[in-house]
Amino acid sequence: MSDLNPILSGSAQSIAAYQEAIEQSTQAVVQWLKQPEMYQGKTVAELRERINLEFTSQGLGNQAAIERAVEYFLKDSLSVHHPQCVAHLHCPSLVISQAAEVLINATNQSMDSWDQSPSATIIEMKLIEWLRAQVGYPAGDAGVFTSGGTQSNLMGLMLARDAFFARQGHSVQQHGLTGNLSKIKVLCSENAHFSVQKNMALMGLGYQSVTLVKTDAFSRMDLNDLAQKLAEAKANGELVMAIVATAGTTDAGAIDPLADIAALAAEQQIWVHVDAAWGGALLLSEKYRHFLNGLELADSVTLDFHKQFFQTISCGAFLLKDARHYQLMRYQAAYLNSDFDEEQGVPNLVSKSLQTTRRFDALKLWMGLEALGKKQYAEIIDNGVTLAQQVAEFVGEQPQLELVMQPQLASVLFRFRPEKGDTASVALLNQRIGDALLASGSANVGVTEADGVTCLKLTLLNPTVCLEDVKVLLASVVACGQQLQNA
Ligand SMILES: Cc1ncc(COP(=O)(O)O)c(C=O)c1O
């Protein structure tokens, strides 16, 4: 073995190398944070040309590898903390989340078994208990941290599917899917996240299994249409295995009528999964917690902490109301969760997760809650929701801008409106505004669709952003729109 032992360990040499590498990286981050630009504005072609892997026989050493990462990765990264970076549900992170990452990464615990993560296992379990209490679930620890909303939604749908088959005496886990699968349906709104479709395809039921329920003027699931789709399904001999309600749709931030959906589902014993990947942040809100009334009625819930909880990627959770449903995905591996261990009361989280090896992302939320406290956490969450309302009012006053919908969470949907132009040309112009701003490196504004027509989106998660910052951004949207229009 060469002198330069690259493994992190307790040896003096390794500790010195660790400290040097971390110090060099931290210094580079500090310089990057001071960069005024949101993005250096390089194109796809320029980055492809510039970035090349240098995997040499002798190795470059830590210092040079870090220098190259700074040059080729850091300098051309997007500054997610920049006030003009508001395209997506992509948050700037808490400082304490960064500190937690240092601990998570250095210890490299794996959350599948107790003997790979003793204290971490207990912390995650206690945090799940706490999250359940926030939702209004019965006491217990049924739930697990996940890589994010897509995985949590997959767990909800998979357990809904398997509970549905189990009621008919069939174990999907043992025997796979059976029967006329084209009759099995999931209902969700037209604005639900696309992971519903992707997950249903992954589960062998295809996109065709997803029945879209219409939405109202605020992008929320329309209850009348839900009742009608349920009745149609029955008349067609279809079997509804789940309804997915959304608490915070990706664009409009719409929260479906959770309690009413749960009541309709209960009449037919249908599993309700609530995708609260975004809106779940309101669990901590002082002003808007009531938006989530009815969440406690769901059979399972998706929460995402790398959205409006300001944790670094990745950090999500899945909560299951009735722990007995976990039996549906139980698998015993002698080396991880043996009967012997379980009889001795040794906890393991592999039985609750789709993943085996898994990061200790729960630490970030744990430290975030402790560091910020309830009041400050509530403030930074409420800030975005309140700011979106102020921005919407301002947009409504601008002759060249059109507000597409009143905000419900922390997003604003709007359009640049030229004096003349048909729907298609206005849509194209707005697409080009979004592209031009990113290409200039000055701003990242979302480009999406509302009612099938292109519009712009501001996702105002960042609690350091104020109305004045957004006014500056909107002025550049208008200037860019005018320039493109006159070109
Ligand atoms: C409502 C909703 N659900 C689920 C997801 C997927 O979450 P993730 O990207 O963490 O997998 C998103 C992503 O934006 C979302 O907006």
Coordinates of C-alpha atoms and ligand atoms in Angstrom, one line a residue:
M1 CA 0.0 0.0 0.0
S2 CA 1.3 3.5 -0.9
D3 CA 2.1 6.0 1.9
L4 CA -0.8 8.0 1.0
N5 CA -3.5 5.9 2.6
P6 CA -6.8 7.3 1.1
I7 CA -9.2 5.7 3.6
L8 CA -10.7 7.8 6.5
S9 CA -9.6 6.2 9.7
G10 CA -8.1 7.0 13.1
S11 CA -4.5 7.1 12.0
A12 CA -2.7 10.4 12.4
Q13 CA -2.0 10.4 8.6
S14 CA -5.6 9.8 7.7
I15 CA -6.9 12.4 10.1
A16 CA -4.5 15.0 8.7
A17 CA -5.5 14.2 5.1
Y18 CA -9.2 14.4 6.1
Q19 CA -8.7 17.8 7.7
E20 CA -6.7 19.1 4.8
A21 CA -9.2 17.9 2.2
I22 CA -12.2 19.2 4.2
E23 CA -10.5 22.6 4.8
Q24 CA -9.6 23.0 1.1
S25 CA -13.2 22.1 0.1
T26 CA -14.7 24.4 2.7
Q27 CA -12.5 27.3 1.5
A28 CA -13.6 26.6 -2.1
V29 CA -17.3 26.7 -1.0
V30 CA -16.8 30.0 0.8
Q31 CA -15.3 31.5 -2.4
W32 CA -18.1 30.0 -4.4
L33 CA -20.7 31.5 -2.1
K34 CA -19.2 34.9 -2.6
Q35 CA -19.6 34.6 -6.4
P36 CA -22.2 37.3 -7.3
E37 CA -23.6 35.4 -10.4
M38 CA -26.4 32.9 -10.1
Y39 CA -24.8 30.9 -12.9
Q40 CA -21.8 31.5 -15.2
G41 CA -24.2 31.0 -18.1
K42 CA -22.3 28.2 -20.0
T43 CA -24.3 26.3 -22.6
V44 CA -24.7 22.5 -22.8
A45 CA -22.1 22.4 -25.6
E46 CA -19.6 24.5 -23.7
L47 CA -19.8 22.3 -20.6
R48 CA -19.5 19.1 -22.6
E49 CA -16.4 20.4 -24.2
R50 CA -14.9 21.6 -20.9
I51 CA -15.6 18.7 -18.6
N52 CA -13.4 15.6 -18.9
L53 CA -12.6 12.8 -16.5
E54 CA -8.9 12.5 -15.7
F55 CA -8.6 9.0 -14.4
T56 CA -4.8 8.4 -14.5
S57 CA -2.8 5.4 -13.5
Q58 CA -0.9 7.2 -10.6
G59 CA -3.8 9.4 -9.5
L60 CA -3.8 13.1 -9.0
G61 CA -3.9 13.1 -5.2
N62 CA -6.6 14.7 -3.1
Q63 CA -5.5 18.3 -3.5
A64 CA -5.5 18.2 -7.3
A65 CA -8.8 16.3 -7.4
I66 CA -10.4 18.9 -5.3
E67 CA -8.9 21.7 -7.4
R68 CA -10.4 20.1 -10.5
A69 CA -13.8 19.7 -8.8
V70 CA -13.7 23.4 -8.0
E71 CA -12.8 24.3 -11.5
Y72 CA -15.1 22.0 -13.4
F73 CA -18.0 21.5 -11.0
L74 CA -18.2 24.3 -8.4
K75 CA -17.6 27.3 -10.7
D76 CA -20.3 26.2 -13.1
S77 CA -22.9 25.2 -10.5
L78 CA -26.2 26.9 -10.0
S79 CA -26.3 29.1 -6.9
V80 CA -29.5 27.7 -5.4
H81 CA -29.3 30.3 -2.6
H82 CA -29.3 33.2 -5.1
P83 CA -32.4 35.4 -4.8
Q84 CA -33.0 35.1 -8.5
C85 CA -32.9 31.3 -8.5
V86 CA -36.6 30.5 -8.1
A87 CA -37.4 28.0 -10.8
H88 CA -38.1 24.8 -8.9
L89 CA -38.9 23.2 -5.6
H90 CA -35.2 23.2 -5.0
C91 CA -34.3 24.9 -1.8
P92 CA -31.2 26.6 -0.4
S93 CA -30.0 24.6 2.6
L94 CA -29.8 25.3 6.3
V95 CA -26.2 25.8 7.6
I96 CA -27.0 23.1 10.2
S97 CA -27.9 20.7 7.4
Q98 CA -24.4 21.2 6.1
A99 CA -22.9 20.4 9.5
A100 CA -25.1 17.3 9.7
E101 CA -23.8 16.2 6.3
V102 CA -20.3 16.3 7.7
L103 CA -21.3 14.0 10.5
I104 CA -23.4 11.7 8.3
N105 CA -20.7 11.4 5.7
A106 CA -17.7 10.9 8.0
T107 CA -19.5 8.2 10.1
N108 CA -21.0 6.5 7.0
Q109 CA -23.7 4.7 9.0
S110 CA -26.0 2.5 7.1
M111 CA -29.6 2.5 8.2
D112 CA -30.5 -1.1 7.3
S113 CA -29.5 -2.8 10.6
W114 CA -28.9 -1.9 14.2
D115 CA -25.3 -3.2 14.0
Q116 CA -24.5 -0.7 11.2
S117 CA -26.1 2.3 12.8
P118 CA -27.0 1.9 16.5
S119 CA -27.7 5.5 17.7
A120 CA -28.8 6.6 14.2
T121 CA -31.5 3.9 14.1
I122 CA -32.9 5.1 17.4
I123 CA -32.8 8.8 16.3
E124 CA -34.6 8.0 13.0
M125 CA -37.3 6.0 14.9
K126 CA -37.8 8.8 17.4
L127 CA -38.1 11.3 14.6
I128 CA -40.6 9.1 12.8
E129 CA -42.6 9.0 16.0
W130 CA -42.5 12.8 16.2
L131 CA -43.5 13.2 12.6
R132 CA -46.5 10.9 13.1
A133 CA -47.6 13.0 16.0
Q134 CA -47.4 16.2 13.8
V135 CA -49.5 14.5 11.2
G136 CA -52.0 13.4 13.9
Y137 CA -51.4 9.7 13.4
P138 CA -51.6 7.2 16.3
A139 CA -48.5 6.8 18.4
G140 CA -46.0 4.4 16.8
D141 CA -42.9 4.3 14.6
A142 CA -44.3 3.0 11.3
G143 CA -42.5 5.0 8.7
V144 CA -39.0 5.5 7.3
F145 CA -36.8 8.1 5.8
T146 CA -36.5 7.9 2.0
S147 CA -34.6 9.4 -0.9
G148 CA -37.6 11.7 -1.5
G149 CA -41.1 12.1 -2.8
T150 CA -40.9 9.6 -5.7
Q151 CA -39.8 6.8 -3.4
S152 CA -42.3 7.7 -0.7
N153 CA -45.1 7.7 -3.3
L154 CA -43.9 4.3 -4.5
M155 CA -44.1 2.9 -1.0
G156 CA -47.6 4.3 -0.6
L157 CA -48.8 2.9 -3.9
M158 CA -47.1 -0.4 -3.5
L159 CA -48.6 -1.0 0.0
A160 CA -52.0 0.1 -1.3
R161 CA -51.8 -2.4 -4.1
D162 CA -50.7 -5.2 -1.9
A163 CA -53.3 -4.4 0.7
F164 CA -55.9 -4.4 -2.0
F165 CA -54.9 -7.9 -3.2
A166 CA -54.5 -9.1 0.4
R167 CA -58.2 -8.3 1.0
Q168 CA -59.0 -10.8 -1.8
G169 CA -56.8 -13.4 -0.1
H170 CA -53.9 -13.0 -2.6
S171 CA -50.3 -12.2 -1.7
V172 CA -48.6 -10.2 -4.4
Q173 CA -45.4 -10.5 -2.5
Q174 CA -45.5 -14.3 -2.7
H175 CA -47.3 -14.9 -6.0
G176 CA -47.0 -11.7 -8.1
L177 CA -49.8 -9.9 -9.8
T178 CA -52.9 -11.8 -10.9
G179 CA -56.3 -11.4 -12.5
N180 CA -57.4 -8.8 -15.0
L181 CA -54.9 -6.1 -14.3
S182 CA -56.3 -3.7 -16.8
K183 CA -59.2 -3.2 -14.4
I184 CA -57.1 -2.0 -11.5
K185 CA -57.0 1.8 -11.1
V186 CA -55.5 4.6 -9.1
L187 CA -57.3 7.9 -9.0
C188 CA -55.4 11.2 -8.7
S189 CA -55.9 14.7 -9.9
E190 CA -54.7 16.0 -13.2
N191 CA -52.1 18.0 -11.3
A192 CA -50.7 15.2 -9.2
H193 CA -47.0 14.5 -9.5
F194 CA -45.9 12.4 -12.5
S195 CA -44.3 9.9 -10.1
V196 CA -47.8 8.4 -9.7
Q197 CA -47.7 7.3 -13.4
K198 CA -44.0 6.3 -13.2
N199 CA -44.6 4.2 -10.1
M200 CA -47.7 2.5 -11.5
A201 CA -45.7 1.6 -14.6
L202 CA -42.9 0.3 -12.3
M203 CA -45.4 -1.8 -10.4
G204 CA -46.6 -3.5 -13.5
L205 CA -49.9 -1.7 -13.9
G206 CA -48.9 0.8 -16.5
Y207 CA -49.9 4.4 -17.1
Q208 CA -53.3 3.1 -18.2
S209 CA -54.1 2.3 -14.5
V210 CA -54.0 6.0 -13.6
T211 CA -57.4 7.8 -13.9
L212 CA -57.1 11.5 -13.8
V213 CA -59.7 13.5 -11.8
K214 CA -60.5 17.0 -13.0
T215 CA -59.3 20.0 -11.0
D216 CA -61.1 23.2 -10.1
A217 CA -59.9 26.8 -10.9
F218 CA -57.2 26.5 -8.2
S219 CA -55.8 23.2 -9.4
R220 CA -57.4 21.2 -6.6
M221 CA -59.0 17.9 -7.1
D222 CA -62.7 18.4 -8.0
L223 CA -64.8 16.4 -5.6
N224 CA -67.8 16.1 -7.9
D225 CA -65.5 14.6 -10.6
L226 CA -63.9 12.3 -8.1
A227 CA -67.4 11.0 -7.1
Q228 CA -68.2 10.6 -10.8
K229 CA -65.0 8.8 -11.6
L230 CA -65.6 6.4 -8.7
A231 CA -69.1 5.7 -10.0
E232 CA -67.8 5.2 -13.5
A233 CA -65.2 2.9 -12.3
K234 CA -67.8 0.8 -10.5
A235 CA -70.1 0.8 -13.5
N236 CA -67.1 -0.4 -15.8
G237 CA -66.2 -3.2 -13.4
E238 CA -62.9 -1.4 -12.5
L239 CA -61.3 -1.8 -9.1
V240 CA -59.9 1.3 -7.4
M241 CA -56.9 0.3 -5.3
A242 CA -56.0 3.9 -4.2
I243 CA -56.7 7.5 -4.4
V244 CA -53.7 9.8 -4.3
A245 CA -54.4 13.2 -3.0
T246 CA -51.8 16.0 -3.2
A247 CA -51.1 18.5 -0.5
G248 CA -49.1 21.0 -2.5
T249 CA -49.1 20.4 -6.3
T250 CA -45.7 21.0 -7.9
D251 CA -46.7 24.1 -9.8
A252 CA -49.7 25.7 -8.2
G253 CA -49.1 24.5 -4.7
A254 CA -52.7 23.3 -4.6
I255 CA -53.9 21.3 -1.6
D256 CA -56.7 18.8 -2.5
P257 CA -59.7 18.7 -0.1
L258 CA -58.1 16.0 2.0
A259 CA -60.9 15.3 4.5
D260 CA -63.6 15.1 1.8
I261 CA -61.5 12.8 -0.3
A262 CA -60.9 10.6 2.7
A263 CA -64.6 10.5 3.4
L264 CA -65.4 9.4 -0.2
A265 CA -62.7 6.8 -0.1
A266 CA -63.9 5.4 3.2
E267 CA -67.3 4.6 1.8
Q268 CA -65.6 2.1 -0.5
Q269 CA -62.7 1.0 1.6
I270 CA -60.2 2.6 -0.7
W271 CA -56.6 3.4 0.4
V272 CA -55.8 7.1 0.5
H273 CA -52.2 8.2 0.0
V274 CA -51.4 11.9 0.4
D275 CA -48.4 13.2 -1.4
A276 CA -47.5 16.0 0.9
A277 CA -44.0 16.3 -0.5
W278 CA -44.3 20.0 -0.7
G279 CA -47.3 21.0 1.5
G280 CA -46.1 18.8 4.4
A281 CA -43.8 21.7 5.4
L282 CA -47.0 23.4 6.7
L283 CA -46.9 20.8 9.6
L284 CA -44.5 23.3 11.2
S285 CA -46.3 26.4 10.2
E286 CA -47.8 28.8 12.7
K287 CA -50.1 30.5 10.2
Y288 CA -51.0 27.8 7.7
R289 CA -51.1 24.4 9.5
H290 CA -54.9 24.2 9.1
F291 CA -54.4 23.9 5.3
L292 CA -53.5 20.3 6.1
N293 CA -56.6 19.4 8.0
G294 CA -57.6 15.8 7.1
L295 CA -54.0 14.7 6.5
E296 CA -54.4 12.4 9.5
L297 CA -57.1 10.5 7.7
A298 CA -54.8 9.2 5.0
D299 CA -53.5 5.6 5.1
S300 CA -50.0 6.8 4.1
V301 CA -48.2 10.1 3.7
T302 CA -45.2 11.4 1.7
L303 CA -43.1 14.1 3.3
D304 CA -40.1 15.7 1.7
F305 CA -37.5 17.6 3.7
H306 CA -35.4 18.7 0.7
K307 CA -38.1 21.1 -0.4
Q308 CA -39.6 23.6 2.1
F309 CA -37.8 22.2 5.1
F310 CA -34.5 23.4 3.6
Q311 CA -32.5 20.2 4.0
T312 CA -29.8 19.1 1.6
I313 CA -30.7 16.5 -1.0
S314 CA -31.7 13.8 -0.3
C315 CA -34.1 13.8 2.7
G316 CA -37.7 12.5 2.6
A317 CA -40.0 10.3 4.6
F318 CA -42.8 7.9 4.3
L319 CA -45.4 7.5 7.1
L320 CA -47.8 4.5 7.3
K321 CA -50.8 4.9 9.5
D322 CA -51.4 1.2 10.4
A323 CA -48.1 -0.6 11.1
R324 CA -49.7 -3.9 10.3
H325 CA -49.5 -3.1 6.6
Y326 CA -45.7 -3.3 6.8
Q327 CA -46.1 -7.1 6.9
L328 CA -47.0 -6.8 3.2
M329 CA -43.4 -6.0 2.3
R330 CA -41.6 -8.0 4.9
Y331 CA -38.6 -9.9 3.9
Q332 CA -36.3 -11.6 6.4
A333 CA -32.6 -11.7 5.6
A334 CA -30.6 -13.7 8.1
Y335 CA -27.7 -11.2 8.1
L336 CA -29.9 -8.1 8.8
N337 CA -33.2 -8.8 10.5
S338 CA -33.3 -12.3 11.8
D339 CA -36.1 -13.7 14.0
F340 CA -33.5 -14.1 16.7
D341 CA -32.6 -10.4 16.7
E342 CA -36.3 -9.4 16.5
E343 CA -37.2 -11.6 19.4
Q344 CA -34.4 -9.9 21.4
G345 CA -36.0 -6.5 20.6
V346 CA -33.2 -5.4 18.3
P347 CA -34.7 -2.8 16.0
N348 CA -34.0 -2.7 12.3
L349 CA -35.2 -0.3 9.7
V350 CA -34.6 -2.5 6.6
S351 CA -38.0 -4.1 7.1
K352 CA -39.6 -0.6 6.7
S353 CA -37.7 0.5 3.6
L354 CA -37.4 -0.3 -0.1
Q355 CA -33.7 0.4 0.2
T356 CA -31.1 -1.8 1.9
T357 CA -28.0 0.4 2.4
R358 CA -29.4 3.8 3.3
R359 CA -28.0 7.2 4.3
F360 CA -28.7 8.6 7.8
D361 CA -30.6 11.6 6.3
A362 CA -32.8 11.8 9.4
L363 CA -30.0 13.5 11.3
K364 CA -30.4 16.6 9.2
L365 CA -34.0 17.1 10.2
W366 CA -33.2 16.2 13.8
M367 CA -30.4 18.8 14.0
G368 CA -32.5 21.3 12.0
L369 CA -35.4 21.1 14.4
E370 CA -33.1 21.4 17.4
A371 CA -31.0 24.2 16.1
L372 CA -33.8 26.4 14.8
G373 CA -36.6 25.6 17.2
K374 CA -40.3 25.8 16.4
K375 CA -40.6 29.5 16.0
Q376 CA -37.8 30.1 13.6
Y377 CA -38.6 27.0 11.5
A378 CA -42.2 28.2 11.3
E379 CA -41.1 31.6 10.2
I380 CA -38.9 30.5 7.4
I381 CA -41.7 28.2 6.1
D382 CA -44.4 30.8 6.4
N383 CA -42.2 33.5 4.8
G384 CA -42.5 31.9 1.4
V385 CA -46.3 31.5 1.5
T386 CA -46.8 35.1 2.6
L387 CA -44.2 36.4 0.0
A388 CA -46.1 34.6 -2.8
Q389 CA -49.3 36.4 -1.8
Q390 CA -47.5 39.8 -1.9
V391 CA -45.8 39.0 -5.3
A392 CA -49.1 37.9 -6.8
E393 CA -50.6 41.3 -5.8
F394 CA -47.7 43.1 -7.4
V395 CA -47.9 41.0 -10.6
G396 CA -51.6 41.8 -10.8
E397 CA -50.8 45.5 -10.8
Q398 CA -48.3 45.3 -13.7
P399 CA -49.8 45.9 -17.2
Q400 CA -47.3 43.7 -18.9
L401 CA -47.7 40.7 -16.6
E402 CA -50.7 38.4 -16.1
L403 CA -51.3 36.5 -12.9
V404 CA -52.4 33.0 -13.9
M405 CA -53.6 31.8 -10.5
Q406 CA -53.8 33.1 -6.9
P407 CA -51.0 31.4 -5.0
Q408 CA -51.8 28.8 -2.4
L409 CA -48.3 27.8 -1.1
A410 CA -45.1 29.6 -2.1
S411 CA -45.3 29.7 -5.9
V412 CA -46.6 32.3 -8.3
L413 CA -47.7 31.4 -11.8
F414 CA -47.8 34.2 -14.3
R415 CA -47.1 35.3 -17.9
F416 CA -45.4 38.1 -19.7
R417 CA -48.2 39.6 -21.8
P418 CA -47.2 41.4 -25.0
E419 CA -49.7 44.0 -26.4
K420 CA -50.7 41.6 -29.1
G421 CA -50.1 38.0 -29.9
D422 CA -52.1 34.8 -30.0
T423 CA -51.9 32.1 -27.3
A424 CA -49.2 30.1 -29.1
S425 CA -46.9 33.1 -29.7
V426 CA -47.4 34.3 -26.1
A427 CA -46.5 30.8 -24.9
L428 CA -43.4 30.6 -27.0
L429 CA -42.3 34.1 -25.9
N430 CA -42.6 33.1 -22.2
Q431 CA -40.6 29.9 -22.9
R432 CA -37.9 32.0 -24.5
I433 CA -37.8 34.5 -21.6
G434 CA -37.1 31.6 -19.2
D435 CA -34.4 30.3 -21.5
A436 CA -32.8 33.7 -22.1
L437 CA -32.6 34.5 -18.4
L438 CA -30.9 31.3 -17.6
A439 CA -28.5 31.6 -20.5
S440 CA -27.5 35.0 -19.3
G441 CA -26.8 33.5 -15.9
S442 CA -28.8 36.2 -14.2
A443 CA -32.0 34.3 -13.2
N444 CA -33.6 30.9 -13.1
V445 CA -37.4 31.2 -13.5
G446 CA -39.6 28.2 -13.9
V447 CA -41.3 27.5 -17.3
T448 CA -44.3 25.3 -17.0
E449 CA -47.9 25.0 -18.2
A450 CA -51.2 26.0 -16.7
D451 CA -54.3 24.6 -18.5
G452 CA -52.0 23.4 -21.2
V453 CA -50.5 26.9 -21.9
T454 CA -46.9 27.8 -21.2
C455 CA -46.4 30.2 -18.3
L456 CA -43.6 31.3 -15.9
K457 CA -43.3 30.2 -12.3
L458 CA -41.5 31.6 -9.3
T459 CA -41.0 29.1 -6.5
L460 CA -40.3 31.3 -3.5
L461 CA -38.9 28.9 -0.9
N462 CA -35.9 31.0 -0.1
P463 CA -36.5 32.8 3.2
T464 CA -33.8 35.3 2.5
V465 CA -35.6 36.6 -0.5
C466 CA -37.9 39.6 -0.1
L467 CA -40.4 41.4 -2.2
E468 CA -37.8 43.9 -3.5
D469 CA -35.7 41.0 -4.8
V470 CA -38.7 39.6 -6.7
K471 CA -39.5 43.0 -8.1
V472 CA -35.9 43.2 -9.6
L473 CA -36.5 39.7 -11.1
L474 CA -39.9 40.7 -12.6
A475 CA -38.3 43.8 -14.1
S476 CA -35.8 41.6 -15.9
V477 CA -38.6 39.3 -17.1
V478 CA -40.4 42.4 -18.6
A479 CA -37.2 43.8 -20.1
C480 CA -36.3 40.4 -21.5
G481 CA -39.8 40.0 -22.9
Q482 CA -39.8 43.4 -24.6
Q483 CA -36.3 42.7 -26.1
L484 CA -37.3 39.4 -27.5
Q485 CA -40.6 40.8 -28.8
N486 CA -38.7 43.6 -30.6
A487 CA -36.0 41.4 -32.0
Ligands
LIG1 C1 -45.9 17.1 -5.3 C2 -44.6 16.3 -5.5 N1 -44.5 15.0 -5.2 C3 -43.4 14.3 -5.4 C4 -42.3 14.9 -6.0 C5 -41.1 14.0 -6.2 O1 -40.2 14.3 -5.1 P1 -38.6 13.9 -5.3 O2 -38.1 14.8 -6.3 O3 -38.1 14.2 -3.9 O4 -38.6 12.5 -5.7 C6 -42.3 16.2 -6.3 C7 -41.1 16.9 -6.8 O5 -41.1 18.0 -7.1 C8 -43.5 17.0 -6.1 O6 -43.6 18.3 -6.4

